Coordinates of C-alpha atoms and ligand atoms in Angstrom, one line a residue:
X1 CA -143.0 -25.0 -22.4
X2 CA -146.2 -26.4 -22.9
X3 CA -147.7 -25.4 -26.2
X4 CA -151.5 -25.8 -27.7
X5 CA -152.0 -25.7 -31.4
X6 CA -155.7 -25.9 -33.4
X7 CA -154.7 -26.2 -37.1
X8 CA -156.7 -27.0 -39.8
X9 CA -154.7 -29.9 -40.9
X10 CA -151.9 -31.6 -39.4
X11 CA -149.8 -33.4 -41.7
X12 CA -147.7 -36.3 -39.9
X13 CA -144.7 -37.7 -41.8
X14 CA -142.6 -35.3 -43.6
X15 CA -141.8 -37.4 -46.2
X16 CA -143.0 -37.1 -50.3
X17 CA -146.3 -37.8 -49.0
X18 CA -146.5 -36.0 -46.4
X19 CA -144.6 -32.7 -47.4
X20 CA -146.4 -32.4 -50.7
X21 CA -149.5 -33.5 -48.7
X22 CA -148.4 -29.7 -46.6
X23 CA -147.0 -27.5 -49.0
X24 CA -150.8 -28.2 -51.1
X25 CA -152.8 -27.5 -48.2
X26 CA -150.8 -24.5 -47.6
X27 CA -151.4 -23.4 -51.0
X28 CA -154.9 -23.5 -50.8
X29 CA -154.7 -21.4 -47.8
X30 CA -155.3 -24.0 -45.3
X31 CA -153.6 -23.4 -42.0
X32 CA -151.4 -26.7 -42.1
X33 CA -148.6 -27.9 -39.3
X34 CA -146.7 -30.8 -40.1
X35 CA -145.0 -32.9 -37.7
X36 CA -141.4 -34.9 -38.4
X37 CA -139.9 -37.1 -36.1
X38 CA -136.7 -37.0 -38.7
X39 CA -135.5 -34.6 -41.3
X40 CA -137.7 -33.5 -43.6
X41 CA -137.9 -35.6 -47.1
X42 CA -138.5 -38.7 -45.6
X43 CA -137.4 -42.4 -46.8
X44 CA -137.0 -40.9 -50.1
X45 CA -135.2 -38.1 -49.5
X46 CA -133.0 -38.8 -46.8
X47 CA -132.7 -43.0 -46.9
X48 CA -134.2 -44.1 -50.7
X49 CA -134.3 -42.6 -53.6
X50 CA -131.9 -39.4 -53.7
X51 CA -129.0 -41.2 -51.8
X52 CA -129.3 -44.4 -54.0
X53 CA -129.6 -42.6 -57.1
X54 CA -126.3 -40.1 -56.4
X55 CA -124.5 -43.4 -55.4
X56 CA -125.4 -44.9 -58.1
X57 CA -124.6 -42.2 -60.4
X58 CA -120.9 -42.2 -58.8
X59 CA -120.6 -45.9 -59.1
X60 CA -121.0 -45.6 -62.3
X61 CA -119.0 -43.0 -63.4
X62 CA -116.1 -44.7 -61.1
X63 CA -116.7 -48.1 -62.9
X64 CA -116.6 -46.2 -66.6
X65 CA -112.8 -45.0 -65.5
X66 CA -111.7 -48.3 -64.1
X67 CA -113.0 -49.6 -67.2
X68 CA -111.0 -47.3 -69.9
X69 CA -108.3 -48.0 -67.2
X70 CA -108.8 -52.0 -68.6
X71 CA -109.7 -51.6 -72.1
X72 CA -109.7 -48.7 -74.1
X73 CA -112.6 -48.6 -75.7
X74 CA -114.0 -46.0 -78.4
X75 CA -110.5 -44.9 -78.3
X76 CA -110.7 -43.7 -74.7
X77 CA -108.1 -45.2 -72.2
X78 CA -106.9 -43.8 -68.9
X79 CA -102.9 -45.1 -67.8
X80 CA -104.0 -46.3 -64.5
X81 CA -107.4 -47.4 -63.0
X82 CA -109.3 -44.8 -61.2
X83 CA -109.3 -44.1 -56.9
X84 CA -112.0 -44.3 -55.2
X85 CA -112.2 -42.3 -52.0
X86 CA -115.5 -43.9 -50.8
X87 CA -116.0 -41.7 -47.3
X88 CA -115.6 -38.7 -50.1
X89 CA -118.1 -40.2 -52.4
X90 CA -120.5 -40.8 -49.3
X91 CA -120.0 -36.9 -48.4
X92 CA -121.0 -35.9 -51.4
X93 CA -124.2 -37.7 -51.6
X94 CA -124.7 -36.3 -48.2
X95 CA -124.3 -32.9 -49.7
X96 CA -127.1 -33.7 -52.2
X97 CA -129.4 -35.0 -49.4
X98 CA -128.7 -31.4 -47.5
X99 CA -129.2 -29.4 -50.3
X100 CA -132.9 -30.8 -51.3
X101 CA -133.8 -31.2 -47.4
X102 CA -132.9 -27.4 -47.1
X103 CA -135.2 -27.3 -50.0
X104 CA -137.9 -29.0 -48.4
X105 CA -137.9 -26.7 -45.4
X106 CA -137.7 -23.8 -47.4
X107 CA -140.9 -24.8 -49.5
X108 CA -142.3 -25.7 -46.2
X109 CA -141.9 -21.8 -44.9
X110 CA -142.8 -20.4 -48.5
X111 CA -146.5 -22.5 -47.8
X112 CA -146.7 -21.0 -44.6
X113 CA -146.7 -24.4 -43.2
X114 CA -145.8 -24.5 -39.6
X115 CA -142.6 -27.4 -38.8
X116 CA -143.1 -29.1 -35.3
X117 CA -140.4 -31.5 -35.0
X118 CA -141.0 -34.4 -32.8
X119 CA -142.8 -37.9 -32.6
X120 CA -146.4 -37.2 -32.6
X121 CA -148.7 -39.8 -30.9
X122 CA -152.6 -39.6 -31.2
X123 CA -154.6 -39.6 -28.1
X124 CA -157.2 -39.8 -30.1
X125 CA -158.3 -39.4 -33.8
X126 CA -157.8 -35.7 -33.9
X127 CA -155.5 -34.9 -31.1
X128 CA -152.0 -35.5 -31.0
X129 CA -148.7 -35.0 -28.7
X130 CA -145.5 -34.4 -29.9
X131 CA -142.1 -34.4 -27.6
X132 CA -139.8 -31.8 -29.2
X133 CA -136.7 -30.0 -27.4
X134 CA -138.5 -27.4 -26.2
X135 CA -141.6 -29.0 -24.7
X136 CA -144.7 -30.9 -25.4
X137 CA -147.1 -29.7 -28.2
X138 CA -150.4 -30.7 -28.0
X139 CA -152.2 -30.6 -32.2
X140 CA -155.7 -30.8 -32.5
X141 CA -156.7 -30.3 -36.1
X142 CA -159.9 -31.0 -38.0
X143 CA -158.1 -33.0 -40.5
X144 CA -155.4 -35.2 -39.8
X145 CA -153.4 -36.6 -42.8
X146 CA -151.4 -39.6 -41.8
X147 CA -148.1 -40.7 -44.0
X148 CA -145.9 -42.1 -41.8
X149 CA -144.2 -44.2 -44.4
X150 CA -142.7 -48.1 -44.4
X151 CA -140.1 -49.3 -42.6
X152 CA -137.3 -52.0 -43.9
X153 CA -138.8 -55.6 -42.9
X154 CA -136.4 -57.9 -41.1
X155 CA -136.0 -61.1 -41.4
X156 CA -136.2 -63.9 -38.6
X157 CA -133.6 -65.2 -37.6
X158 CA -131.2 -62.5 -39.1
X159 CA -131.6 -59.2 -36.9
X160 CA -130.2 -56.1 -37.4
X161 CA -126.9 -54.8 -35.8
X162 CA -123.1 -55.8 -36.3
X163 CA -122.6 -56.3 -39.9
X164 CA -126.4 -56.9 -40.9
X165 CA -127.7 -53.7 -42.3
X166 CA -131.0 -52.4 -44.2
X167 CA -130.5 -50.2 -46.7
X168 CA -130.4 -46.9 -44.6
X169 CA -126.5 -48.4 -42.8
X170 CA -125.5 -49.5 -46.5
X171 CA -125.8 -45.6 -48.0
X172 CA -124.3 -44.4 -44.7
X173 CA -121.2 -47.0 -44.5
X174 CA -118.0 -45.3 -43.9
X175 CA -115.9 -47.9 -45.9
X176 CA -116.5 -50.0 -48.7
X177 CA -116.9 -53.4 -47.9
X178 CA -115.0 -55.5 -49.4
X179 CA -117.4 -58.6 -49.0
X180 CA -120.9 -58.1 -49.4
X181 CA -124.3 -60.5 -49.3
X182 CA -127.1 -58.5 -50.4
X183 CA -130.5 -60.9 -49.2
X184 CA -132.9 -60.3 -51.8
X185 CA -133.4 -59.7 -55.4
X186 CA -136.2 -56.9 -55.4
X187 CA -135.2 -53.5 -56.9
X188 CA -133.7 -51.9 -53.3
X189 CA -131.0 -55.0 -53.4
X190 CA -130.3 -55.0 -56.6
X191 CA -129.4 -51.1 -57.1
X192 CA -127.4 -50.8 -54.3
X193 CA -125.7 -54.3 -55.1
X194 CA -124.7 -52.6 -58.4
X195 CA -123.6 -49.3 -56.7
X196 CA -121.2 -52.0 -54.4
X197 CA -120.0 -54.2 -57.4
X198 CA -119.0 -51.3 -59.7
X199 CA -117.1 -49.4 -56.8
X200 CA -115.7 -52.7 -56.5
X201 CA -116.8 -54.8 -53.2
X202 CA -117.4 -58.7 -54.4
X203 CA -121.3 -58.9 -54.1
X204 CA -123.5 -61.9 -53.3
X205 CA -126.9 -61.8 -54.2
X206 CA -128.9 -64.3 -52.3
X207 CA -132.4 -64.8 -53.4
X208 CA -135.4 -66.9 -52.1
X209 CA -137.5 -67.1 -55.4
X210 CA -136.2 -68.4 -58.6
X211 CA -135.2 -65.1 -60.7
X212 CA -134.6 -61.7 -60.0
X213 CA -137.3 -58.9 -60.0
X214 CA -139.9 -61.5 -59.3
X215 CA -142.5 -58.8 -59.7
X216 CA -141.2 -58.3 -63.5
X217 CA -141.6 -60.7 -66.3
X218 CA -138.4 -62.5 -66.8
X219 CA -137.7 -60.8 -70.5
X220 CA -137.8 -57.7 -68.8
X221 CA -135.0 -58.7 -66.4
X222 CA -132.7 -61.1 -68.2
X223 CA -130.6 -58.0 -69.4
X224 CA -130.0 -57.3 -65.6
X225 CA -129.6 -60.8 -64.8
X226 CA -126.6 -61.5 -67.5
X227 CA -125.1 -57.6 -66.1
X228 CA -125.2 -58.9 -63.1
X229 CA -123.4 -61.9 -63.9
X230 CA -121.0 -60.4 -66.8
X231 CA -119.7 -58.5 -63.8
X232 CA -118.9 -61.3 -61.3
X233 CA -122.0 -60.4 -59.5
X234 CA -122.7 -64.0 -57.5
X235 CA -126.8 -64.7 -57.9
X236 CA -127.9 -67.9 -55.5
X237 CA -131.5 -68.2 -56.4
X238 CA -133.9 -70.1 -54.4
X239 CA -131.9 -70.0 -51.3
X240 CA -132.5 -70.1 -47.9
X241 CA -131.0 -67.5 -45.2
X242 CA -130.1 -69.8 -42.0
X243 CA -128.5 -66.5 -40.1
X244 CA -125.5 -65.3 -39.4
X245 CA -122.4 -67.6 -38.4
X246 CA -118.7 -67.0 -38.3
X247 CA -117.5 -64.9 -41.1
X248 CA -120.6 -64.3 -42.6
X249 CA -124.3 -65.6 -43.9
X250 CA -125.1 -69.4 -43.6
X251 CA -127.6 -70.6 -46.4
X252 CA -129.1 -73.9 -48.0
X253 CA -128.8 -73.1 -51.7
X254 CA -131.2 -74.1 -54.0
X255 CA -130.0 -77.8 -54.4
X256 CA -130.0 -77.9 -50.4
X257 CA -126.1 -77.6 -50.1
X258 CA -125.5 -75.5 -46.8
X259 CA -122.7 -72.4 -47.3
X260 CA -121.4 -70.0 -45.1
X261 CA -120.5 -66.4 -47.1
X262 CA -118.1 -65.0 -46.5
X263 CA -119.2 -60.7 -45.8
X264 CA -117.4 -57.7 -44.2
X265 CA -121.4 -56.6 -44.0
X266 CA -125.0 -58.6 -45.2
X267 CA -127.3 -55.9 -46.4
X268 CA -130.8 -56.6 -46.3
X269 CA -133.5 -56.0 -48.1
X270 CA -136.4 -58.5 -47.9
X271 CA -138.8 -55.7 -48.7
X272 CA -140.8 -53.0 -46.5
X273 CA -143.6 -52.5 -44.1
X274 CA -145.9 -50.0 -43.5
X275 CA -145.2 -48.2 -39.9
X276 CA -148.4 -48.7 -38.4
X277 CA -147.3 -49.0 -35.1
X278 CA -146.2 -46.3 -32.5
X279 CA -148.2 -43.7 -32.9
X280 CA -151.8 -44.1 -31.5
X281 CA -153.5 -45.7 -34.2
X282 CA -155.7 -47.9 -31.7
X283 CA -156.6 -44.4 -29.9
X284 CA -157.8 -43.1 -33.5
X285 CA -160.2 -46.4 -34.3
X286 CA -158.4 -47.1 -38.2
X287 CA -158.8 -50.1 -39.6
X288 CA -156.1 -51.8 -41.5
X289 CA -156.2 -54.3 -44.4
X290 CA -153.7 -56.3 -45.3
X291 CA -151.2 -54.4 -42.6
X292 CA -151.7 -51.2 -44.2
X293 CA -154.4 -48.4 -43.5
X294 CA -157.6 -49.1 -45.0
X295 CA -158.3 -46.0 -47.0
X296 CA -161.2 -46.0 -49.7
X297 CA -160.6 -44.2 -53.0
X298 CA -160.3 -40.6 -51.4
X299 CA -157.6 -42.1 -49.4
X300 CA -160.2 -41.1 -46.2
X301 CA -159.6 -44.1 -43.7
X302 CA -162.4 -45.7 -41.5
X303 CA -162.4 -42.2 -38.8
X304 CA -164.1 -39.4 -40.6
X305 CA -161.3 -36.8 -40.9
X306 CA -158.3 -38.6 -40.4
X307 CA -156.7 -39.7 -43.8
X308 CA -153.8 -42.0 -45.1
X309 CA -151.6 -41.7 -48.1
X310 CA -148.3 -43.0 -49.4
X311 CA -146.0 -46.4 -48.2
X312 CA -148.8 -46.9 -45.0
X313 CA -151.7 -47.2 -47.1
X314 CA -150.3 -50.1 -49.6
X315 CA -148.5 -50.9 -52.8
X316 CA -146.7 -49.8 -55.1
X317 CA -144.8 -47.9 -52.2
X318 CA -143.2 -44.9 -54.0
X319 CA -142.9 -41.7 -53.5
X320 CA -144.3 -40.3 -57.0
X321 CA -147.3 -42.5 -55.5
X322 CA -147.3 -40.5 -52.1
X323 CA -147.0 -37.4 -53.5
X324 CA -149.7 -37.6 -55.8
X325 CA -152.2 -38.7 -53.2
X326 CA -151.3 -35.7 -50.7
X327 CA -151.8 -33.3 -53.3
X328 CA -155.2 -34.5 -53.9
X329 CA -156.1 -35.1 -50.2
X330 CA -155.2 -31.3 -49.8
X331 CA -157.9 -30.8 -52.6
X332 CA -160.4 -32.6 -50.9
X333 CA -159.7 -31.0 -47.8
X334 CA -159.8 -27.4 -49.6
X335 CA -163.0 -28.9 -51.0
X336 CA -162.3 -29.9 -54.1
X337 CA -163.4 -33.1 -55.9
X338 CA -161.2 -35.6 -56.2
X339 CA -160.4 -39.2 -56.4
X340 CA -157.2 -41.4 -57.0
X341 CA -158.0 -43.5 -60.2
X342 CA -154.7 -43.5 -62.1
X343 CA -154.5 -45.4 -64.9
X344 CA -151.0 -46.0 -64.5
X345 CA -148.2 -45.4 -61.8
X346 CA -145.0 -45.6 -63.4
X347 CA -142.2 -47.6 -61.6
X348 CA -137.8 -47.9 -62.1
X349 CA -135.9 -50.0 -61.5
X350 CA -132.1 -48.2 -61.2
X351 CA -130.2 -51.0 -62.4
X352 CA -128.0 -51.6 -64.8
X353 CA -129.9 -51.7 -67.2
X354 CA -132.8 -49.7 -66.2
X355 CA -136.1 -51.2 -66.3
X356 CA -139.4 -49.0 -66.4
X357 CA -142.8 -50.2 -66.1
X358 CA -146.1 -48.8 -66.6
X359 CA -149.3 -50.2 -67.1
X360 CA -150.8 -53.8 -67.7
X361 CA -148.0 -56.1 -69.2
X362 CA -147.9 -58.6 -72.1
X363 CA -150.2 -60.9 -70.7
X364 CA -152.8 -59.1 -70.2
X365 CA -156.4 -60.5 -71.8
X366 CA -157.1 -58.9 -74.8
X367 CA -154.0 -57.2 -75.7
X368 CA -151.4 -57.1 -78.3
X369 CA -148.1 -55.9 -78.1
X370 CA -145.2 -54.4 -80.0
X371 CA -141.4 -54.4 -79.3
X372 CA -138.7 -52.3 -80.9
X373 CA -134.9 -53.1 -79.7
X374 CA -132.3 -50.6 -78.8
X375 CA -129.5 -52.5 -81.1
X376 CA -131.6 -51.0 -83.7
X377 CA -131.8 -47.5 -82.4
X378 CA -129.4 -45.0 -83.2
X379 CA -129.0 -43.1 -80.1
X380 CA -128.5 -46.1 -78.2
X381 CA -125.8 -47.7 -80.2
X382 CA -124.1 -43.9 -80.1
X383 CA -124.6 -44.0 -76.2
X384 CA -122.6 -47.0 -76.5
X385 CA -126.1 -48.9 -75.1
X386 CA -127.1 -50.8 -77.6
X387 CA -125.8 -54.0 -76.7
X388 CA -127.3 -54.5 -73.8
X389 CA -130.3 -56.6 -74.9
X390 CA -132.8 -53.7 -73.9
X391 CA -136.1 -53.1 -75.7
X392 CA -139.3 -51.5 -75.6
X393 CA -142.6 -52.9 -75.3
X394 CA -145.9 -51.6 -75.8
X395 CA -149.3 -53.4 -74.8
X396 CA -152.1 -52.2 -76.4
X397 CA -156.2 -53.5 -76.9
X398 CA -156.6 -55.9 -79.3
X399 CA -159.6 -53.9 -80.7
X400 CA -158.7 -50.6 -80.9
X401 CA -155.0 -50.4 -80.7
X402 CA -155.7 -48.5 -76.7
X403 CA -152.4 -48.0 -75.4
X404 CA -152.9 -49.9 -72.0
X405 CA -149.1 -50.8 -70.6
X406 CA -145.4 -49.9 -71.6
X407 CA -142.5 -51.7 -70.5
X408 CA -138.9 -51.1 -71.4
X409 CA -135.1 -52.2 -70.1
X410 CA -131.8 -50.4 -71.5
X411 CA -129.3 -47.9 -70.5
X412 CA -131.3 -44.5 -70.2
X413 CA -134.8 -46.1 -70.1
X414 CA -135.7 -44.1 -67.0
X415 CA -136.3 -40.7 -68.6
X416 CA -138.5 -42.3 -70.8
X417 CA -141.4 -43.4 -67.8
X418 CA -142.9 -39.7 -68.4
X419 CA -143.8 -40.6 -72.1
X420 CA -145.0 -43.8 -71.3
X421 CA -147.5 -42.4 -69.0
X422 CA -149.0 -39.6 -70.7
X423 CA -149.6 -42.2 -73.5
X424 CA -151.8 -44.1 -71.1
X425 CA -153.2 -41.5 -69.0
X426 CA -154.3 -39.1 -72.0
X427 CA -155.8 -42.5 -74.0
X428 CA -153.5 -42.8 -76.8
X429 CA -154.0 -45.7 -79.3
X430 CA -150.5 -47.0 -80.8
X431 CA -151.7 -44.6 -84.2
X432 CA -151.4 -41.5 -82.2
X433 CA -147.7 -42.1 -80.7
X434 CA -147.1 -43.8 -84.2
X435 CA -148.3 -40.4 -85.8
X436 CA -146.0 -37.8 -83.6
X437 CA -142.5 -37.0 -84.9
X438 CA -140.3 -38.0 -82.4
X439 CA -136.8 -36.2 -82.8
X440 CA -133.7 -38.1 -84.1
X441 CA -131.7 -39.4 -82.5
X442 CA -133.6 -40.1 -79.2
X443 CA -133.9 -42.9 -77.3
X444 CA -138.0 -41.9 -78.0
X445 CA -138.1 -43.3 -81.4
X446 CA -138.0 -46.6 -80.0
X447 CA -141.4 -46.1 -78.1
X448 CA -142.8 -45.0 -81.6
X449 CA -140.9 -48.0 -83.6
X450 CA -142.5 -50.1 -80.6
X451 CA -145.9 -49.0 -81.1
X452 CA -145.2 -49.0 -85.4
X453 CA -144.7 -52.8 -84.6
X454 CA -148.4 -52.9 -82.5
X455 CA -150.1 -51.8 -86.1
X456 CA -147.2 -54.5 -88.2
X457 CA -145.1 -51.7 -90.0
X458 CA -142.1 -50.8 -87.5
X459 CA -139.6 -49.1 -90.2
X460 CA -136.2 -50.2 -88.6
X461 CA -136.7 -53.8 -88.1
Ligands
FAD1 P1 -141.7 -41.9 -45.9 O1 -140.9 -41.3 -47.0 O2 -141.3 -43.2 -45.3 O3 -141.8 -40.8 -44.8 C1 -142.5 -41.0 -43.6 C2 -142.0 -40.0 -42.6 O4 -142.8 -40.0 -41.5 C3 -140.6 -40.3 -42.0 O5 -139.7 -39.2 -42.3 C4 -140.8 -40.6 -40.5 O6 -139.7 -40.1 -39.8 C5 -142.1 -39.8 -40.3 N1 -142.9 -40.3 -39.2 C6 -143.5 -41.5 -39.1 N2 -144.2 -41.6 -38.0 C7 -144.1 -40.4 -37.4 C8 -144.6 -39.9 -36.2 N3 -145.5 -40.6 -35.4 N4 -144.3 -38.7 -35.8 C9 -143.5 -37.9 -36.6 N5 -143.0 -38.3 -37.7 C10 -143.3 -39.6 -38.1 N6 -139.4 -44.7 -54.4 C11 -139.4 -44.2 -55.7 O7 -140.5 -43.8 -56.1 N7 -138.3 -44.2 -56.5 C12 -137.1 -44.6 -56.0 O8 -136.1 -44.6 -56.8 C13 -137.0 -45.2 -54.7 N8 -135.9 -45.7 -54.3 C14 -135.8 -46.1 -53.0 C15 -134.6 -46.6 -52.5 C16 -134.5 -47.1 -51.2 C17 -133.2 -47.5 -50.7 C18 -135.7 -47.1 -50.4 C19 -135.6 -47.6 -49.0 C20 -136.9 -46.6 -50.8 C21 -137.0 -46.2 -52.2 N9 -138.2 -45.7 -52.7 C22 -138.2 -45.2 -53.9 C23 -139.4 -45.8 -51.9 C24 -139.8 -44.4 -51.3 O9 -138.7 -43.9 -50.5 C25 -141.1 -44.4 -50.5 O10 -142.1 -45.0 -51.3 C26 -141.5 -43.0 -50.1 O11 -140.5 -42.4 -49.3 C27 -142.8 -43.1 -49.3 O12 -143.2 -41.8 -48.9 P2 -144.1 -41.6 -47.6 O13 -144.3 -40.1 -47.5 O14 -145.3 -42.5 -47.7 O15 -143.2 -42.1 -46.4

């Protein structure tokens, strides 16, 4: 049955852009309907983040056991090395997914946010159509928030299907493979290459630039280079993917040797694009730049009422990213004023180590910086992390001592990106971290060391 709706807002994309984007205008008692072609959560939810990160989180705690299994080590040792039951593992990441897109739907009914589930496509900018199982609904809202998300790109010459997956087929895979080429060396490849080489497939990382993390500067990632490689992790830098043939993926390597690798399945990850396509855009007059929505600092596109947020309207596409931005889109909406200046976004790496930046990094003009190493912190060492080769690092203004990047790599490091970016966004100069007591033993005390060594008087080195 035909049905005509005339919201406020219509949020489309239930993903952490769009969701948060909802539940905030729902909050401020605008009468919101969000449309979702999938489940609700998104890339991040249902295909990023949360299944990568419970994966990961198994892997780990599988490759601990095989380990003691090996070597006992801090007296630990198991008799025999550990089973790994992989479609259970997958299940229960599953079950994590459910539970927080449950979540989702609950917070969405909670907001009063009405749920139309469907593919909406504009007609033009403030009316869309959305197929769903029990009819066509026509939206036409005064607002319309688009956050559509990114989509995996592919690479020519090596389409999908068979044995070449994105990263959405390599969290879903109902066995582990026992061969696997991951193409590319950016953060998606290289967590889920760790998840696959700690649950014990033999991985292949095949890279076109010269190092790993080529966003990253190369201290930063040599810890998770010589992991990857003190765990018979195979890293072909600056190589070229042919396409697919016989058992697996031909390349020219580096040196312009041509290989075929062997792979039960070639995951790959060459990076993601925003899904500006399919939906009407042309109908609704939005520019783009670059690929991705042109939004000025409101996030309001080029159509007056029709706004953009998260992986469609540019880098860094992440979801702490999105979610901020629909929050504050909601605002403006409600009439509030806002605009999205951070100082700092804060992004992870999920490797082993972890890397997390924030901020400007060492080379920035006009800055100093100050580095305190794990080996020398006590919680680390007692984590049994303190060999990794991890630091922190803390740039700060030459002048004043202005707190204006952080970067740091170890076992943990993650937990510590919250820190990192209060420091920045509330203004701290390395004095004031310097000045707080940090509790012992915490991996913490490194950022304080780290910003000690900024003013030259770092106690433990
Ligand atoms: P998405 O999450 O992509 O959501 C867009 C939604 O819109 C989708 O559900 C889609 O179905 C829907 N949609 C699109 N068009 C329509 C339409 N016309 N009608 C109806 N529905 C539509 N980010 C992090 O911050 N931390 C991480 O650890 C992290 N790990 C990741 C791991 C992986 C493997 C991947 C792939 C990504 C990861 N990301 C991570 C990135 C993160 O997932 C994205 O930045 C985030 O999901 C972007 O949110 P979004 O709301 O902009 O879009």
């Amino acid at each position: 049955m035909a049905e005509i709706l005339a919201p406020k807002v219509v949020v489309i994309g239930g993903g952490p852009g769009g969701y948060v984007a909802a539940i905030r205008c729902g909050q401020l008692g605008l009468d919101t309907v969000l449309v979702e072609a999938d489940r609700l959560g998104g890339t991040c939810l249902i295909r990023g983040c949360i299944p990568s990160k419970a994966l990961i989180h198994a892997a780990s705690a599988f490759a601990a056991m095989a380990d003691a299994a090996r070597v006992p080590h801090f007296g630990v040792s198991l008799p025999a090395p550990p089973k790994l039951d992989f479609a259970a593992t997958v299940a229960w990441k599953d079950s994590i997914v459910d539970r927080l897109n449950g979540g989702v739907a609950g917070l969405m009914k909670r907001a009063k946010v009405k749920v139309v589930q469907g593919w909406a496509r504009f007609s033009d900018a403030k009316t869309c159509e959305v197929v769903t199982v029990s009819g066509i609904v026509t939206i036409r809202a005064e607002h319309v928030i688009l956050a559509t998300g990114s989509i995996p790109a592919q690479l020519p010459g090596l389409p999908m299907g068979g044995k070449v997956i994105d990263s959405a087929g390599a969290l879903s895979l109902d066995r582990l493979p026992e061969r696997l080429v991951v193409v590319g060396a950016g953060y998606i490849g290289l967590e889920l290459g760790t998840v696959f080489a700690k649950l014990g497939s033999q991985v292949t990382i095949v890279e076109a630039g010269d190092r790993i993390l080529p966003h990253h500067d190369a201290r930063l990632t040599e810890p998770v280079r010589l992991w990857l490689e003190g765990h018979g992790v195979r890293l072909l830098l600056g190589a070229k993917v042919a396409g697919e043939k016989g058992e697996g993926l031909e390349i020219a390597t580096a040196d312009g040797e041509i290989l075929v690798l062997p792979a039960d399945a070639i995951l790959v990850t060459a990076g993601r694009k925003p899904l500006t396509e399919g939906w009407g855009r042309e109908a609704m007059a939005l520019e783009l730049a670059e690929g991705f929505a042109k939004i000025d600092d409101c996030c309001a596109t080029s159509t007056a009422g029709v706004w953009a947020i998260g992986d469609l309207v540019g880098e860094p596409m992440l979801a702490h990213k999105a979610s901020a931005q629909g929050e504050m889109v909601a605002e403006i909406i409600a009439g509030k004023r806002r605009r999205f200046d951070p100082a700092a976004i804060p992004a992870i790496c999920f490797t082993e180590p972890e890397i997390v930046t924030v901020g400007l990094g060492p080379d920035a003009p006009g800055t100093v910086t100050g580095q305190f190493p794990f080996a020398a912190n006590g919680r680390a060492l007692s984590m049994d992390a303190g060999d990794l080769g991890g630091f922190v690092r803390v740039v700060a203004r030459a002048d004043r001592g202005r707190i204006v990047g952080v970067q740091a790599v170890g076992a943990h490091v993650s937990e510590l990106a919250a820190a990192f970016t209060t420091a920045i966004e509330m203004g701290a100069v390395a004095g004031d971290i310097a000045s707080i007591i940090h509790a012992h033993p915490t991996l913490g005390e490194a950022f304080r060391e780290a910003t000690l060594n900024v003013l030259g008087h770092a106690i433990h080195t």
